[in-house]
N, CA and C atoms as an extended XYZ file, in Angstrom:
333
Properties=species:S:1:pos:R:3:atomname:S:1:resname:S:1:resid:I:1 pbc="F F F"
N       -15.238      -13.621       -3.757 N   MET     1
C       -14.000      -13.775       -2.997 CA  MET     1
C       -13.918      -12.760       -1.893 C   MET     1
N       -14.262      -11.499       -2.119 N   ALA     2
C       -14.227      -10.486       -1.101 CA  ALA     2
C       -15.040      -10.837        0.120 C   ALA     2
N       -16.245      -11.409       -0.088 N   GLY     3
C       -17.116      -11.787        0.966 CA  GLY     3
C       -16.520      -12.965        1.794 C   GLY     3
N       -15.940      -13.904        1.113 N   TYR     4
C       -15.308      -15.025        1.827 CA  TYR     4
C       -14.107      -14.571        2.622 C   TYR     4
N       -13.299      -13.700        2.010 N   LYS     5
C       -12.139      -13.133        2.667 CA  LYS     5
C       -12.514      -12.499        4.009 C   LYS     5
N       -13.551      -11.656        3.937 N   GLU     6
C       -14.034      -10.939        5.080 CA  GLU     6
C       -14.495      -11.879        6.197 C   GLU     6
N       -15.252      -12.889        5.766 N   ARG     7
C       -15.817      -13.879        6.699 CA  ARG     7
C       -14.710      -14.657        7.362 C   ARG     7
N       -13.746      -15.139        6.596 N   ILE     8
C       -12.595      -15.850        7.203 CA  ILE     8
C       -11.774      -14.986        8.118 C   ILE     8
N       -11.507      -13.771        7.657 N   ALA     9
C       -10.700      -12.855        8.476 CA  ALA     9
C       -11.357      -12.636        9.869 C   ALA     9
N       -12.678      -12.452        9.865 N   ARG    10
C       -13.407      -12.277       11.170 CA  ARG    10
C       -13.274      -13.436       12.092 C   ARG    10
N       -13.117      -14.659       11.543 N   SER    11
C       -13.006      -15.855       12.348 CA  SER    11
C       -11.617      -16.353       12.588 C   SER    11
N       -10.627      -15.735       11.964 N   SER    12
C        -9.284      -16.182       11.958 CA  SER    12
C        -8.619      -16.154       13.362 C   SER    12
N        -9.215      -15.388       14.316 N   TYR    13
C        -8.637      -15.329       15.627 CA  TYR    13
C        -8.630      -16.739       16.289 C   TYR    13
N        -9.507      -17.633       15.867 N   ARG    14
C        -9.589      -18.955       16.453 CA  ARG    14
C        -8.325      -19.816       16.176 C   ARG    14
N        -7.600      -19.439       15.085 N   PHE    15
C        -6.456      -20.264       14.680 CA  PHE    15
C        -5.171      -19.810       15.276 C   PHE    15
N        -5.166      -18.692       16.031 N   LYS    16
C        -3.957      -18.147       16.701 CA  LYS    16
C        -2.794      -18.136       15.752 C   LYS    16
N        -2.960      -17.480       14.638 N   LEU    17
C        -1.890      -17.366       13.622 CA  LEU    17
C        -0.858      -16.394       14.089 C   LEU    17
N         0.404      -16.622       13.743 N   PRO    18
C         1.479      -15.684       14.139 CA  PRO    18
C         1.279      -14.314       13.495 C   PRO    18
N         0.667      -14.239       12.323 N   LYS    19
C         0.413      -12.994       11.622 CA  LYS    19
C        -1.091      -12.942       11.394 C   LYS    19
N        -1.574      -11.735       10.949 N   SER    20
C        -2.970      -11.605       10.717 CA  SER    20
C        -3.290      -12.408        9.433 C   SER    20
N        -4.596      -12.817        9.338 N   PHE    21
C        -5.085      -13.495        8.159 CA  PHE    21
C        -4.781      -12.691        6.917 C   PHE    21
N        -5.012      -11.358        6.962 N   GLU    22
C        -4.813      -10.513        5.818 CA  GLU    22
C        -3.389      -10.555        5.286 C   GLU    22
N        -2.431      -10.644        6.250 N   GLN    23
C        -1.021      -10.717        5.805 CA  GLN    23
C        -0.782      -12.030        5.021 C   GLN    23
N        -1.349      -13.143        5.448 N   TYR    24
C        -1.220      -14.337        4.726 CA  TYR    24
C        -1.927      -14.274        3.367 C   TYR    24
N        -3.139      -13.736        3.403 N   PHE    25
C        -3.995      -13.584        2.198 CA  PHE    25
C        -3.226      -12.809        1.127 C   PHE    25
N        -2.531      -11.750        1.583 N   ASP    26
C        -1.875      -10.889        0.639 CA  ASP    26
C        -0.571      -11.548        0.030 C   ASP    26
N        -0.290      -12.745        0.440 N   LEU    27
C         0.799      -13.515       -0.178 CA  LEU    27
C         0.361      -14.337       -1.368 C   LEU    27
N        -0.957      -14.464       -1.509 N   LEU    28
C        -1.534      -15.315       -2.569 CA  LEU    28
C        -1.672      -14.540       -3.850 C   LEU    28
N        -1.601      -15.272       -4.982 N   TYR    29
C        -1.917      -14.762       -6.312 CA  TYR    29
C        -3.226      -15.400       -6.766 C   TYR    29
N        -4.001      -14.658       -7.531 N   PHE    30
C        -5.293      -15.167       -8.029 CA  PHE    30
C        -5.359      -15.164       -9.489 C   PHE    30
N        -5.723      -16.254      -10.039 N   ASP    31
C        -5.887      -16.466      -11.482 CA  ASP    31
C        -7.265      -15.947      -11.807 C   ASP    31
N        -7.344      -15.084      -12.808 N   MET    32
C        -8.594      -14.429      -13.147 CA  MET    32
C        -9.526      -15.273      -14.051 C   MET    32
N        -9.145      -16.482      -14.354 N   ALA    33
C        -9.975      -17.341      -15.229 CA  ALA    33
C       -11.320      -17.627      -14.681 C   ALA    33
N       -11.429      -17.773      -13.340 N   GLY    34
C       -12.730      -18.025      -12.757 CA  GLY    34
C       -13.758      -16.973      -12.901 C   GLY    34
N       -13.328      -15.796      -13.314 N   PHE    35
C       -14.251      -14.674      -13.543 CA  PHE    35
C       -14.999      -14.785      -14.914 C   PHE    35
N       -14.458      -15.642      -15.783 N   GLU    36
C       -15.055      -15.888      -17.124 CA  GLU    36
C       -15.401      -14.601      -17.846 C   GLU    36
N       -14.636      -13.608      -17.703 N   GLY    37
C       -14.861      -12.344      -18.443 CA  GLY    37
C       -15.988      -11.490      -17.853 C   GLY    37
N       -16.455      -11.833      -16.710 N   SER    38
C       -17.544      -11.110      -16.080 CA  SER    38
C       -17.064       -9.755      -15.518 C   SER    38
N       -17.495       -8.656      -15.970 N   PRO    39
C       -17.134       -7.353      -15.416 CA  PRO    39
C       -17.582       -7.225      -13.932 C   PRO    39
N       -18.688       -7.798      -13.543 N   ILE    40
C       -19.172       -7.694      -12.184 CA  ILE    40
C       -18.292       -8.572      -11.295 C   ILE    40
N       -17.937       -9.764      -11.697 N   ALA    41
C       -17.048      -10.598      -10.897 CA  ALA    41
C       -15.655       -9.964      -10.739 C   ALA    41
N       -15.190       -9.340      -11.785 N   LEU    42
C       -13.915       -8.627      -11.720 CA  LEU    42
C       -13.963       -7.504      -10.715 C   LEU    42
N       -14.960       -6.661      -10.775 N   ARG    43
C       -15.078       -5.546       -9.802 CA  ARG    43
C       -15.224       -6.093       -8.362 C   ARG    43
N       -15.967       -7.145       -8.186 N   CYS    44
C       -16.116       -7.752       -6.856 CA  CYS    44
C       -14.796       -8.255       -6.353 C   CYS    44
N       -14.042       -8.919       -7.202 N   ALA    45
C       -12.759       -9.455       -6.798 CA  ALA    45
C       -11.851       -8.362       -6.331 C   ALA    45
N       -11.889       -7.250       -7.042 N   LEU    46
C       -11.047       -6.104       -6.686 CA  LEU    46
C       -11.472       -5.447       -5.351 C   LEU    46
N       -12.587       -5.767       -4.842 N   GLU    47
C       -12.998       -5.313       -3.476 CA  GLU    47
C       -12.207       -6.023       -2.390 C   GLU    47
N       -11.715       -7.203       -2.636 N   GLY    48
C       -10.956       -7.948       -1.583 CA  GLY    48
C        -9.580       -8.387       -1.989 C   GLY    48
N        -9.223       -8.257       -3.271 N   ILE    49
C        -7.909       -8.722       -3.768 CA  ILE    49
C        -7.198       -7.515       -4.335 C   ILE    49
N        -5.932       -7.326       -3.886 N   ARG    50
C        -5.138       -6.249       -4.447 CA  ARG    50
C        -4.822       -6.609       -5.892 C   ARG    50
N        -4.968       -5.631       -6.823 N   PRO    51
C        -4.725       -5.973       -8.239 CA  PRO    51
C        -3.295       -6.459       -8.482 C   PRO    51
N        -2.391       -6.139       -7.655 N   GLU    52
C        -1.026       -6.642       -7.775 CA  GLU    52
C        -0.921       -8.124       -7.563 C   GLU    52
N        -1.947       -8.709       -6.998 N   ARG    53
C        -1.958      -10.134       -6.708 CA  ARG    53
C        -2.831      -10.902       -7.729 C   ARG    53
N        -3.315      -10.244       -8.770 N   MET    54
C        -4.172      -10.857       -9.787 CA  MET    54
C        -3.362      -11.107      -11.027 C   MET    54
N        -3.584      -12.333      -11.614 N   VAL    55
C        -2.887      -12.719      -12.774 CA  VAL    55
C        -3.843      -13.045      -13.905 C   VAL    55
N        -3.714      -12.404      -15.028 N   PHE    56
C        -4.673      -12.587      -16.197 CA  PHE    56
C        -4.675      -14.054      -16.595 C   PHE    56
N        -5.875      -14.522      -16.787 N   ALA    57
C        -6.079      -15.892      -17.309 CA  ALA    57
C        -7.524      -15.957      -17.820 C   ALA    57
N        -7.761      -16.897      -18.692 N   THR    58
C        -9.160      -17.096      -19.185 CA  THR    58
C        -9.465      -18.619      -19.167 C   THR    58
N       -10.719      -18.914      -19.273 N   ASP    59
C       -11.128      -20.299      -19.394 CA  ASP    59
C       -11.341      -20.668      -20.860 C   ASP    59
N       -10.979      -19.723      -21.763 N   TYR    60
C       -11.097      -20.020      -23.194 CA  TYR    60
C       -10.224      -21.158      -23.566 C   TYR    60
N       -10.694      -22.138      -24.330 N   PRO    61
C       -11.884      -22.150      -25.167 CA  PRO    61
C       -13.122      -22.725      -24.449 C   PRO    61
N       -12.995      -23.013      -23.138 N   GLN    62
C       -14.188      -23.489      -22.392 CA  GLN    62
C       -15.223      -22.305      -22.395 C   GLN    62
N       -16.256      -22.532      -21.715 N   ASN    63
C       -17.374      -21.552      -21.721 CA  ASN    63
C       -16.878      -20.200      -21.258 C   ASN    63
N       -16.663      -19.316      -22.191 N   PHE    64
C       -16.221      -17.962      -21.855 CA  PHE    64
C       -17.387      -17.003      -21.849 C   PHE    64
N       -18.099      -17.052      -20.760 N   ASN    65
C       -19.173      -16.134      -20.519 CA  ASN    65
C       -20.253      -16.149      -21.640 C   ASN    65
N       -20.704      -17.259      -21.967 N   SER    66
C       -21.703      -17.420      -23.045 CA  SER    66
C       -23.062      -17.820      -22.510 C   SER    66
N       -24.084      -17.450      -23.180 N   SER    67
C       -25.445      -17.913      -22.754 CA  SER    67
C       -25.638      -19.353      -23.070 C   SER    67
N       -24.886      -19.917      -24.028 N   ASP    68
C       -24.921      -21.294      -24.408 CA  ASP    68
C       -23.663      -21.997      -23.851 C   ASP    68
N       -23.810      -22.752      -22.744 N   PRO    69
C       -22.603      -23.346      -22.124 CA  PRO    69
C       -21.855      -24.334      -23.028 C   PRO    69
N       -22.470      -24.747      -24.184 N   LYS    70
C       -21.784      -25.705      -25.065 CA  LYS    70
C       -20.893      -24.956      -26.037 C   LYS    70
N       -21.062      -23.656      -26.137 N   GLN    71
C       -20.375      -22.976      -27.230 CA  GLN    71
C       -19.236      -22.030      -26.791 C   GLN    71
N       -19.417      -21.281      -25.745 N   GLY    72
C       -18.424      -20.298      -25.421 CA  GLY    72
C       -18.480      -19.106      -26.387 C   GLY    72
N       -17.678      -18.089      -26.102 N   ARG    73
C       -17.830      -16.834      -26.953 CA  ARG    73
C       -16.713      -16.636      -27.931 C   ARG    73
N       -15.794      -17.532      -28.039 N   SER    74
C       -14.667      -17.443      -28.987 CA  SER    74
C       -13.654      -16.382      -28.489 C   SER    74
N       -12.612      -16.184      -29.205 N   VAL    75
C       -11.540      -15.273      -28.819 CA  VAL    75
C       -12.079      -13.861      -28.698 C   VAL    75
N       -13.119      -13.494      -29.350 N   ASP    76
C       -13.705      -12.136      -29.192 CA  ASP    76
C       -14.049      -11.854      -27.735 C   ASP    76
N       -14.591      -12.824      -27.038 N   GLY    77
C       -14.928      -12.679      -25.619 CA  GLY    77
C       -13.675      -12.402      -24.785 C   GLY    77
N       -12.538      -13.006      -25.144 N   VAL    78
C       -11.266      -12.714      -24.441 CA  VAL    78
C       -10.831      -11.285      -24.680 C   VAL    78
N       -11.028      -10.867      -25.929 N   ARG    79
C       -10.614       -9.439      -26.236 CA  ARG    79
C       -11.482       -8.467      -25.466 C   ARG    79
N       -12.740       -8.775      -25.320 N   GLU    80
C       -13.696       -7.876      -24.588 CA  GLU    80
C       -13.266       -7.858      -23.078 C   GLU    80
N       -12.839       -9.030      -22.536 N   TYR    81
C       -12.358       -9.081      -21.187 CA  TYR    81
C       -11.133       -8.230      -20.996 C   TYR    81
N       -10.198       -8.309      -21.890 N   ILE    82
C        -9.041       -7.502      -21.837 CA  ILE    82
C        -9.362       -6.005      -21.876 C   ILE    82
N       -10.306       -5.620      -22.721 N   ASP    83
C       -10.781       -4.274      -22.772 CA  ASP    83
C       -11.372       -3.847      -21.486 C   ASP    83
N       -12.145       -4.725      -20.890 N   GLU    84
C       -12.759       -4.447      -19.554 CA  GLU    84
C       -11.680       -4.168      -18.517 C   GLU    84
N       -10.637       -4.972      -18.519 N   ILE    85
C        -9.498       -4.747      -17.590 CA  ILE    85
C        -8.871       -3.408      -17.856 C   ILE    85
N        -8.652       -3.089      -19.138 N   ARG    86
C        -7.991       -1.819      -19.453 CA  ARG    86
C        -8.862       -0.624      -19.080 C   ARG    86
N       -10.167       -0.814      -18.936 N   SER    87
C       -11.050        0.279      -18.648 CA  SER    87
C       -11.179        0.492      -17.116 C   SER    87
N       -10.582       -0.365      -16.321 N   LEU    88
C       -10.720       -0.204      -14.898 CA  LEU    88
C       -10.049        1.048      -14.411 C   LEU    88
N       -10.595        1.660      -13.338 N   PRO    89
C        -9.967        2.889      -12.784 CA  PRO    89
C        -8.724        2.595      -11.948 C   PRO    89
N        -7.718        1.983      -12.639 N   LEU    90
C        -6.447        1.662      -11.963 CA  LEU    90
C        -5.325        2.341      -12.706 C   LEU    90
N        -4.157        2.480      -12.073 N   ASP    91
C        -3.004        2.997      -12.657 CA  ASP    91
C        -2.626        2.150      -13.909 C   ASP    91
N        -2.187        2.755      -15.007 N   ALA    92
C        -1.827        2.041      -16.214 CA  ALA    92
C        -0.780        0.918      -15.953 C   ALA    92
N         0.179        1.179      -15.076 N   LYS    93
C         1.217        0.138      -14.781 CA  LYS    93
C         0.531       -1.078      -14.161 C   LYS    93
N        -0.390       -0.853      -13.208 N   ILE    94
C        -1.045       -2.024      -12.534 CA  ILE    94
C        -1.819       -2.827      -13.571 C   ILE    94
N        -2.531       -2.164      -14.476 N   LYS    95
C        -3.253       -2.858      -15.497 CA  LYS    95
C        -2.332       -3.728      -16.353 C   LYS    95
N        -1.240       -3.182      -16.749 N   GLU    96
C        -0.233       -3.930      -17.559 CA  GLU    96
C         0.324       -5.123      -16.752 C   GLU    96
N         0.511       -4.883      -15.437 N   ASP    97
C         0.992       -5.973      -14.576 CA  ASP    97
C        -0.069       -7.133      -14.560 C   ASP    97
N        -1.349       -6.744      -14.392 N   VAL    98
C        -2.419       -7.704      -14.401 CA  VAL    98
C        -2.501       -8.479      -15.714 C   VAL    98
N        -2.277       -7.740      -16.798 N   LEU    99
C        -2.416       -8.394      -18.106 CA  LEU    99
C        -1.182       -9.168      -18.588 C   LEU    99
N        -0.143       -9.270      -17.802 N   GLY   100
C         0.963      -10.091      -18.169 CA  GLY   100
C         2.272       -9.974      -17.379 C   GLY   100
N         2.583       -8.772      -16.950 N   ARG   101
C         3.891       -8.635      -16.257 CA  ARG   101
C         3.955       -9.497      -14.983 C   ARG   101
N         2.903       -9.537      -14.189 N   THR   102
C         2.977      -10.314      -12.934 CA  THR   102
C         3.190      -11.801      -13.257 C   THR   102
N         2.461      -12.293      -14.260 N   ALA   103
C         2.638      -13.699      -14.597 CA  ALA   103
C         4.012      -13.963      -15.077 C   ALA   103
N         4.616      -13.052      -15.927 N   ALA   104
C         5.956      -13.232      -16.394 CA  ALA   104
C         6.955      -13.215      -15.302 C   ALA   104
N         6.701      -12.375      -14.289 N   LYS   105
C         7.598      -12.376      -13.123 CA  LYS   105
C         7.547      -13.647      -12.352 C   LYS   105
N         6.318      -14.151      -12.141 N   LEU   106
C         6.146      -15.410      -11.399 CA  LEU   106
C         6.757      -16.593      -12.093 C   LEU   106
N         6.655      -16.560      -13.440 N   LEU   107
C         7.205      -17.660      -14.229 CA  LEU   107
C         8.697      -17.426      -14.569 C   LEU   107
N         9.263      -16.352      -13.966 N   LYS   108
C        10.658      -15.969      -14.208 CA  LYS   108
C        10.948      -15.770      -15.711 C   LYS   108
N         9.981      -15.186      -16.381 N   LEU   109
C        10.171      -14.835      -17.790 CA  LEU   109
C        10.561      -13.335      -17.916 C   LEU   109
N        10.352      -12.566      -16.880 N   ALA   110
C        10.672      -11.130      -16.946 CA  ALA   110
C        12.147      -10.941      -16.664 C   ALA   110
N        12.732       -9.958      -17.332 N   SER   111
C        14.114       -9.674      -17.026 CA  SER   111
C        14.266       -8.631      -16.009 C   SER   111
């Protein structure tokens, strides 16, 4: 994602947007399911996406980062993914937002 963001941003002058591409991009939220629990994909995403715009999700029970695409890794893979997020060098509040508070706010579940 970070590579695509940079590429689009460099070409966005062609569209004569009222605001910069980055300002529009920063209005988006990103579902983390596409990372399939990959620590590398997660770190790469954080290069171009502010963590405040990321919402925890998984592809479980679909193929959750398994070497056998027919099996998936079970709920244990989801737990490992959560642990990976908790180990990121981010503020504790941001990690908790990523793991649920942002989604609750978007779904109007937060008080």
